[in-house]
Structure formats: C-alpha cells, structure tokens
Coordinates of C-alpha atoms in Angstrom, one line a residue:
Chain A
M1 CA -52.1 -1.6 -28.2
R2 CA -48.2 -0.1 -27.8
V3 CA -45.4 -0.2 -25.7
N4 CA -42.6 2.1 -25.4
E5 CA -44.4 3.3 -29.2
K6 CA -44.1 -0.3 -30.5
K7 CA -47.2 -2.5 -31.2
A8 CA -47.4 -4.8 -28.7
R9 CA -49.4 -8.3 -28.5
W10 CA -52.3 -8.5 -26.7
F11 CA -55.2 -10.6 -24.2
E12 CA -57.8 -10.8 -22.8
G13 CA -56.7 -10.6 -19.9
L14 CA -53.4 -8.9 -19.9
T15 CA -52.0 -6.6 -16.7
L16 CA -49.3 -4.2 -16.8
A17 CA -47.0 -6.8 -14.4
V18 CA -47.4 -9.5 -16.9
L19 CA -47.0 -6.6 -19.8
R20 CA -43.6 -5.9 -18.2
A21 CA -42.5 -9.1 -17.4
R22 CA -43.0 -9.6 -20.8
E23 CA -41.3 -6.9 -22.2
D24 CA -39.0 -5.2 -20.3
P25 CA -38.5 -7.2 -16.8
K26 CA -35.9 -4.3 -15.6
S27 CA -38.3 -1.9 -16.3
D28 CA -38.6 0.3 -12.7
L29 CA -41.6 2.9 -13.9
I30 CA -44.7 2.7 -15.9
V31 CA -46.9 5.3 -17.9
L32 CA -50.0 4.0 -18.9
N33 CA -51.6 6.3 -21.2
G34 CA -49.9 9.2 -20.1
Y35 CA -50.1 8.9 -16.3
P36 CA -47.7 7.1 -13.7
V37 CA -49.3 4.0 -12.1
E38 CA -48.0 3.3 -8.9
Y39 CA -46.5 -0.2 -7.9
E40 CA -49.5 -1.5 -5.9
A41 CA -51.7 -1.1 -8.8
W42 CA -49.2 -3.3 -11.4
D43 CA -51.2 -6.9 -11.1
K44 CA -54.9 -5.1 -10.9
T45 CA -54.3 -3.2 -13.8
L46 CA -55.7 -4.7 -16.7
V47 CA -54.8 -3.7 -19.5
K48 CA -57.0 -2.6 -22.8
D49 CA -56.2 -3.4 -26.9
S50 CA -56.5 0.7 -26.7
D51 CA -53.6 1.6 -24.3
D52 CA -50.5 3.4 -24.8
V53 CA -47.8 1.6 -22.2
V54 CA -44.1 3.0 -22.1
L55 CA -41.8 1.1 -19.6
I56 CA -38.4 2.8 -18.2
R57 CA -36.1 2.2 -16.3
R58 CA -35.7 5.0 -13.9
G59 CA -31.4 6.7 -14.1
E60 CA -30.9 4.7 -18.2
I61 CA -29.7 6.8 -21.2
P62 CA -31.5 5.3 -23.7
T63 CA -29.5 4.3 -26.7
A64 CA -29.0 6.2 -30.0
A65 CA -31.5 3.7 -31.8
E66 CA -33.8 3.7 -29.4
M67 CA -33.7 7.3 -29.2
R68 CA -34.2 7.5 -33.0
A69 CA -37.6 5.4 -32.3
W70 CA -38.7 8.5 -30.0
V71 CA -38.4 10.4 -31.9
Q72 CA -39.6 9.1 -35.3
S73 CA -42.8 7.8 -32.8
R74 CA -43.8 11.7 -32.0
H75 CA -43.3 12.5 -36.1
S76 CA -45.0 12.2 -39.0
P77 CA -43.8 9.5 -41.6
G78 CA -41.0 9.9 -42.7
V79 CA -40.7 13.3 -41.4
A80 CA -37.4 11.8 -39.1
D81 CA -35.2 9.9 -41.9
V82 CA -35.2 13.8 -43.9
L83 CA -33.9 15.5 -41.5
A84 CA -32.7 12.9 -39.3
K85 CA -30.5 13.1 -43.3
A86 CA -29.6 17.2 -43.3
T87 CA -27.3 19.6 -41.7
V88 CA -27.6 23.5 -40.9
G89 CA -25.5 25.7 -40.8
I90 CA -25.7 27.9 -37.2
A91 CA -24.7 31.6 -37.7
G92 CA -23.7 32.6 -34.1
V93 CA -25.5 31.5 -31.2
G94 CA -26.0 33.9 -29.1
G95 CA -30.1 34.7 -28.2
L96 CA -31.9 33.5 -31.5
G97 CA -28.7 30.3 -32.3
S98 CA -28.5 28.4 -28.8
H99 CA -32.5 28.4 -29.7
V100 CA -32.4 27.1 -33.3
A101 CA -29.4 25.1 -31.9
H102 CA -31.8 23.9 -29.3
A103 CA -34.9 22.9 -31.6
L104 CA -33.7 21.8 -34.1
A105 CA -31.5 18.9 -32.1
R106 CA -34.5 18.2 -30.5
T107 CA -36.7 17.7 -33.9
G108 CA -33.3 15.1 -34.6
I109 CA -31.6 16.8 -37.1
G110 CA -28.8 15.2 -37.9
K111 CA -25.8 17.8 -37.7
L112 CA -25.5 21.2 -36.7
V113 CA -22.2 23.1 -37.3
L114 CA -22.2 26.2 -34.7
A115 CA -19.8 28.8 -35.5
D116 CA -19.5 31.7 -32.2
F117 CA -16.9 33.6 -31.7
D118 CA -18.0 34.5 -28.0
V119 CA -17.4 33.0 -24.8
V120 CA -21.1 33.1 -22.8
E121 CA -21.1 36.1 -20.6
P122 CA -22.9 36.8 -17.9
S123 CA -25.8 39.2 -19.7
N124 CA -26.5 36.4 -21.8
L125 CA -28.9 34.3 -19.0
N126 CA -31.4 37.3 -19.7
R127 CA -32.1 35.2 -23.0
Q128 CA -29.7 32.6 -24.2
M129 CA -29.5 28.8 -23.5
Y130 CA -26.5 28.2 -21.1
R131 CA -26.4 28.1 -18.0
L132 CA -24.0 30.1 -15.1
A133 CA -21.7 27.3 -15.5
D134 CA -20.9 27.8 -18.5
I135 CA -20.1 31.5 -17.9
G136 CA -16.2 32.0 -19.5
I137 CA -17.2 28.9 -22.2
P138 CA -17.0 29.4 -25.7
K139 CA -20.5 30.1 -26.2
V140 CA -19.8 26.3 -29.3
D141 CA -18.4 24.8 -26.4
A142 CA -21.3 24.8 -24.3
I143 CA -23.8 24.6 -26.7
A144 CA -22.8 21.0 -28.0
A145 CA -21.7 19.4 -24.3
D146 CA -25.5 20.6 -23.6
L147 CA -26.9 18.9 -26.8
S148 CA -25.2 16.0 -26.0
K149 CA -27.1 16.0 -22.2
I150 CA -30.5 16.0 -24.7
T151 CA -29.7 13.7 -27.2
P152 CA -27.4 11.3 -28.4
L153 CA -28.9 11.6 -32.4
V154 CA -27.2 14.9 -32.7
K155 CA -24.0 15.2 -34.2
T156 CA -22.5 19.0 -33.8
E157 CA -19.4 20.6 -35.4
T158 CA -17.8 23.4 -33.9
H159 CA -15.5 26.4 -34.9
E160 CA -15.0 29.1 -32.9
V161 CA -13.7 32.3 -34.7
E162 CA -15.4 35.4 -36.1
I163 CA -16.7 34.5 -39.1
N164 CA -16.2 37.0 -42.2
Q165 CA -17.3 37.3 -45.9
H166 CA -13.4 34.8 -46.6
N167 CA -14.4 31.8 -44.4
I168 CA -18.3 31.3 -44.6
T169 CA -18.1 29.3 -47.5
G170 CA -15.9 27.4 -45.9
I171 CA -17.3 27.3 -42.2
F172 CA -21.1 26.2 -43.8
G173 CA -20.3 24.9 -47.2
E174 CA -21.4 21.4 -46.3
C175 CA -24.8 22.7 -45.0
Q176 CA -28.3 23.3 -46.6
I177 CA -29.3 25.5 -44.8
V178 CA -27.8 28.3 -43.0
A179 CA -29.7 29.7 -39.9
E180 CA -28.5 33.8 -39.4
C181 CA -28.4 34.6 -35.8
F182 CA -26.3 37.2 -35.6
D183 CA -26.4 40.0 -33.4
R184 CA -25.1 43.7 -35.7
P185 CA -26.8 44.3 -38.3
E186 CA -24.3 44.3 -40.9
F187 CA -23.0 41.1 -40.0
K188 CA -26.8 39.8 -40.8
Q189 CA -26.5 41.9 -44.5
M190 CA -22.9 40.6 -44.7
I191 CA -24.2 36.9 -44.8
V192 CA -26.8 36.6 -46.8
E193 CA -24.7 38.6 -49.6
T194 CA -22.1 35.3 -49.0
V195 CA -25.3 33.4 -48.8
L196 CA -26.7 35.0 -52.2
T197 CA -24.1 35.3 -54.5
K198 CA -21.4 32.8 -53.6
M199 CA -23.2 29.8 -51.8
P200 CA -25.5 28.6 -55.3
G201 CA -27.8 25.9 -53.7
K202 CA -28.0 27.0 -50.0
T203 CA -30.5 28.6 -48.2
I204 CA -30.4 31.1 -45.5
V205 CA -33.0 31.8 -42.9
A206 CA -32.3 35.2 -41.0
A207 CA -34.2 36.9 -37.9
S208 CA -34.6 41.1 -37.8
G209 CA -36.8 43.3 -35.7
L210 CA -36.8 41.2 -32.3
A211 CA -36.4 43.3 -29.9
G212 CA -38.4 44.4 -26.6
T213 CA -41.6 43.3 -25.6
E214 CA -44.2 44.5 -28.6
D215 CA -46.5 42.2 -30.3
S216 CA -45.4 38.2 -30.8
N217 CA -47.9 38.2 -33.5
I218 CA -46.3 40.8 -35.4
I219 CA -42.9 38.2 -35.8
K220 CA -43.5 36.5 -39.0
T221 CA -41.7 34.3 -41.5
R222 CA -41.6 35.7 -45.0
K223 CA -40.0 34.6 -48.0
V224 CA -38.2 37.5 -49.7
R225 CA -36.5 35.3 -53.1
D226 CA -36.0 32.0 -53.8
R227 CA -32.8 31.3 -51.1
F228 CA -34.1 33.7 -48.9
F229 CA -36.8 33.8 -46.0
L230 CA -36.9 36.8 -43.2
V231 CA -38.5 36.4 -39.8
G232 CA -39.1 39.5 -37.7
D233 CA -41.2 42.3 -37.3
E234 CA -38.0 43.9 -39.5
T235 CA -38.6 46.7 -37.0
T236 CA -37.3 46.7 -33.6
A237 CA -34.3 47.5 -33.3
A238 CA -32.0 46.0 -29.9
A239 CA -31.2 49.8 -28.1
Q240 CA -31.2 51.4 -25.3
G241 CA -35.0 51.3 -24.3
M242 CA -35.5 48.3 -26.4
G243 CA -33.2 45.6 -24.6
L244 CA -33.5 41.7 -26.1
M245 CA -35.6 39.8 -23.9
A246 CA -36.1 35.9 -23.9
P247 CA -39.8 35.3 -24.6
R248 CA -39.1 37.4 -28.0
V249 CA -35.9 36.3 -28.9
M250 CA -37.7 32.8 -28.2
V251 CA -40.1 33.6 -30.7
A252 CA -38.4 34.8 -33.8
A253 CA -35.6 31.1 -32.5
G254 CA -38.8 29.5 -32.6
H255 CA -40.0 31.2 -36.0
Q256 CA -36.2 30.0 -37.4
A257 CA -36.5 26.3 -36.7
N258 CA -39.5 25.8 -37.8
A259 CA -39.1 27.4 -41.4
I260 CA -35.7 25.4 -41.4
V261 CA -37.9 22.8 -40.8
R262 CA -40.4 22.8 -43.4
I263 CA -37.9 24.0 -46.0
L264 CA -36.1 20.4 -45.6
L265 CA -39.7 18.9 -46.1
G266 CA -40.0 20.0 -48.9
E267 CA -43.1 22.5 -47.4
M268 CA -42.1 26.0 -48.0
E269 CA -41.6 26.0 -52.4
Chain B
M1 CA -41.9 61.0 -65.8
P2 CA -39.1 57.7 -64.8
T3 CA -39.9 55.4 -62.1
L4 CA -39.3 52.2 -60.2
K5 CA -40.6 49.8 -58.1
V6 CA -39.3 49.6 -54.6
N7 CA -40.5 46.7 -52.2
G8 CA -43.3 46.3 -54.4
T9 CA -44.2 50.0 -54.7
E10 CA -43.9 52.2 -57.9
K11 CA -42.4 54.9 -57.6
E12 CA -42.4 58.1 -59.4
Y13 CA -39.8 60.7 -60.5
A14 CA -39.3 63.9 -61.9
E15 CA -36.5 64.4 -64.9
D16 CA -33.4 65.5 -62.0
E17 CA -34.6 63.5 -59.0
F18 CA -33.9 60.1 -60.7
P19 CA -31.8 57.9 -57.8
N20 CA -28.9 56.8 -60.9
T21 CA -27.3 55.1 -57.9
I22 CA -28.2 51.9 -55.4
A23 CA -26.5 54.1 -52.9
N24 CA -28.5 57.2 -53.5
L25 CA -31.7 55.5 -54.2
I26 CA -31.3 53.5 -50.3
A27 CA -30.7 57.2 -48.8
E28 CA -33.1 58.7 -50.2
M29 CA -35.4 56.2 -48.4
E30 CA -33.4 56.5 -44.8
M31 CA -32.2 53.7 -45.1
D32 CA -28.3 52.2 -43.6
A33 CA -26.6 50.4 -46.6
K34 CA -24.3 49.0 -44.7
A35 CA -27.4 46.9 -43.3
V36 CA -29.3 46.9 -46.7
V37 CA -29.5 43.6 -48.9
A38 CA -30.5 45.0 -52.3
E39 CA -31.9 42.5 -54.9
V40 CA -32.3 44.4 -59.0
N41 CA -34.5 42.8 -61.0
G42 CA -34.4 40.0 -59.4
E43 CA -30.7 39.5 -59.0
I44 CA -28.0 40.6 -56.1
V45 CA -26.4 43.1 -55.9
T46 CA -23.2 42.9 -53.4
R47 CA -22.8 46.0 -51.3
D48 CA -19.9 46.9 -52.6
L49 CA -21.5 47.8 -55.9
F50 CA -24.0 50.3 -54.2
E51 CA -22.3 53.3 -55.4
T52 CA -21.6 52.2 -59.0
W53 CA -24.2 50.0 -59.7
Y54 CA -26.6 52.4 -62.1
L55 CA -30.7 52.3 -62.2
K56 CA -32.3 52.8 -64.8
D57 CA -36.1 54.2 -65.9
G58 CA -38.5 50.4 -64.7
M59 CA -36.5 48.7 -63.1
E60 CA -37.8 46.6 -60.0
V61 CA -35.3 47.1 -56.5
E62 CA -36.3 44.9 -53.3
L63 CA -34.1 46.6 -51.3
V64 CA -34.1 44.4 -47.0
Q65 CA -32.9 46.7 -43.9
F66 CA -31.7 44.9 -40.8
V67 CA -31.9 45.1 -37.4
G68 CA -29.7 44.5 -34.8
G69 CA -30.7 42.1 -32.4
G70 CA -29.8 38.7 -32.2

C-alpha cells in the first residue's frame, strides 16, 4: 500500500484510523483511492494492501521537499529530476506566455526567466492567466506572484523590459530553451533569428497562427530546423474579426509547453 | 532553367525571372519580409541581409512567415 505516494507497511486488519494514528495523527482528511472518507467511517474502514491513501492536513501548505515528492510521484521516474535542473525563458507573458509559465511551473521546472514590458489590462483577461486584482500590475510581477502560490519549486527571474535584439542574449543567457510568446510578428521574427544566430546551443520554441475559433487540431508542433520548433496553424493571424480567445491560445501554449518538456527529456530530436 | 527549392517545393524559373535576392523571393511569395525567418542551404540569413544576399541556381531556401497573435 501507499500513503502520500510513498510505500507504507500494511497488515491484515489495518483500519484507516490506525493508519492515520501511525502515519500522521495531525491529518484531518483521508482520501482513499481518490475518494474522501468521512470521519465516522475511519474506524471501520479496512485498508487493502493495494490501496492508495492520502493523509491531508487541511489548510497546511506543503514544504518544497514534500511538494517535490508529490510532483515526482505523478511523473515517470527520472522526469522530475531533469525538469528540476532546467531553466527556461519565456519571452512575453501575455496569452501564450502566461499559460506556458503555469504549465511549466506545475511540471516542477527549476527556473523560469520571465520577460515582458507590459502591465495587465482589462482586455487581457479574455485569454491571459491573470485576475481582476492584477490589473495595472506589471505582468511579470503578477505571474511570478501567482506561480509562488501554486508551487514552491519553481524559481522565477523577472525582467520588466521591452525585448530587443541587443538584450535577448543577456536576459536569456542561462536558459536552455526560450519560448517565443510575443504577439506581433516582427517581434517573433526578431527573437527567433537572434536565438538561432547569436545563441549557440539554445533552442527556440515559437508560435504562429492561433487566433480565432478555427479547429484545434490544425495547430501543430513542427521542427523547422535544428534548435527551432514552431507551434500553430501558421495561418490564422490576429486581426479585426479574428480575435484571440482563451481556448485556442491555450491549445497553442500547451503545445509549446509540451514541446519544451519533450526537448528537455530528449524526446524531440 | 535555373531552379530553387523553396519550402520543400522545386521551382523553375525563366532566366530573366529568377529572384536574385531573398527580398525578391519573399516579394514573389507575397510574404511580409519583416516577419520572415530565412534559411538558405541550411544557414540562417538574417533580415538585414535579405536585400543583398544573392540566390543562385539550385539553392534550397526555407522561409518561415510569422503571423500575429499571442
């Protein structure tokens, strides 16, 4: 049997109440194979050797070490260690970047370098991972604060600055991979070109074509060349009558985040 | 007749219609030069060189055109 994702000693006749007393007497919620068990039933519920028990202290925030154990338990062996050592840059934390940041933070990635010059505006909330209370706050600060509420595992470095071809190499110098998450096509062009020509050994995962309500399934991830991956349908530009909406932007951001994880794990040669 | 392989497709040109520069090829493809990343024979050619980088018969060109949205 497993308790909080770790192997635990089992014997015939073991009840949830006894198990709780042994493993964590301070816990006040017991989840057995995915279902909460009511307090009144703890005494009479027998545990099987194949059971999965989670003991929770309500309202208590896990430590970084505990959180790492939870994340590790949900990943394939070895994956968490690789991700924990990785540093990934996110160029622009708008619709794409805010979702890429959240997805990567939840995987247990070691460090995110976040760069954006913008503050959160009401019009961003239709697709970007911000809240009403964030309006007027620099996006990089809002997202770093939000990530710290999700996991203690990810370190963030924020750059509230407009990215140009001269500061890219400095800002993202320690990143293995950079996610291109800009809005305007000429900025996308600029960072892709700069990473490929001035940052040897670094990989760029860019996005192009994710506006509107077209089919999700025409959004693809393709390897353009060594160190350059491109996500999107490569056609649907944001324009009048072709707005950017959360669902499709999130599909593309999910593609980017997954490509980054796969590259880090060596699954995308 | 001179040829170029552009984004995987073989293109054949009359002598006087061969796009001599990357900028000419981008114009012929009706792409927007400021949103294009270009690779010629496996090497990235930066945007500041599009006007002056000469294409020759048989070269392989990859052009990635970005569209807006993020």
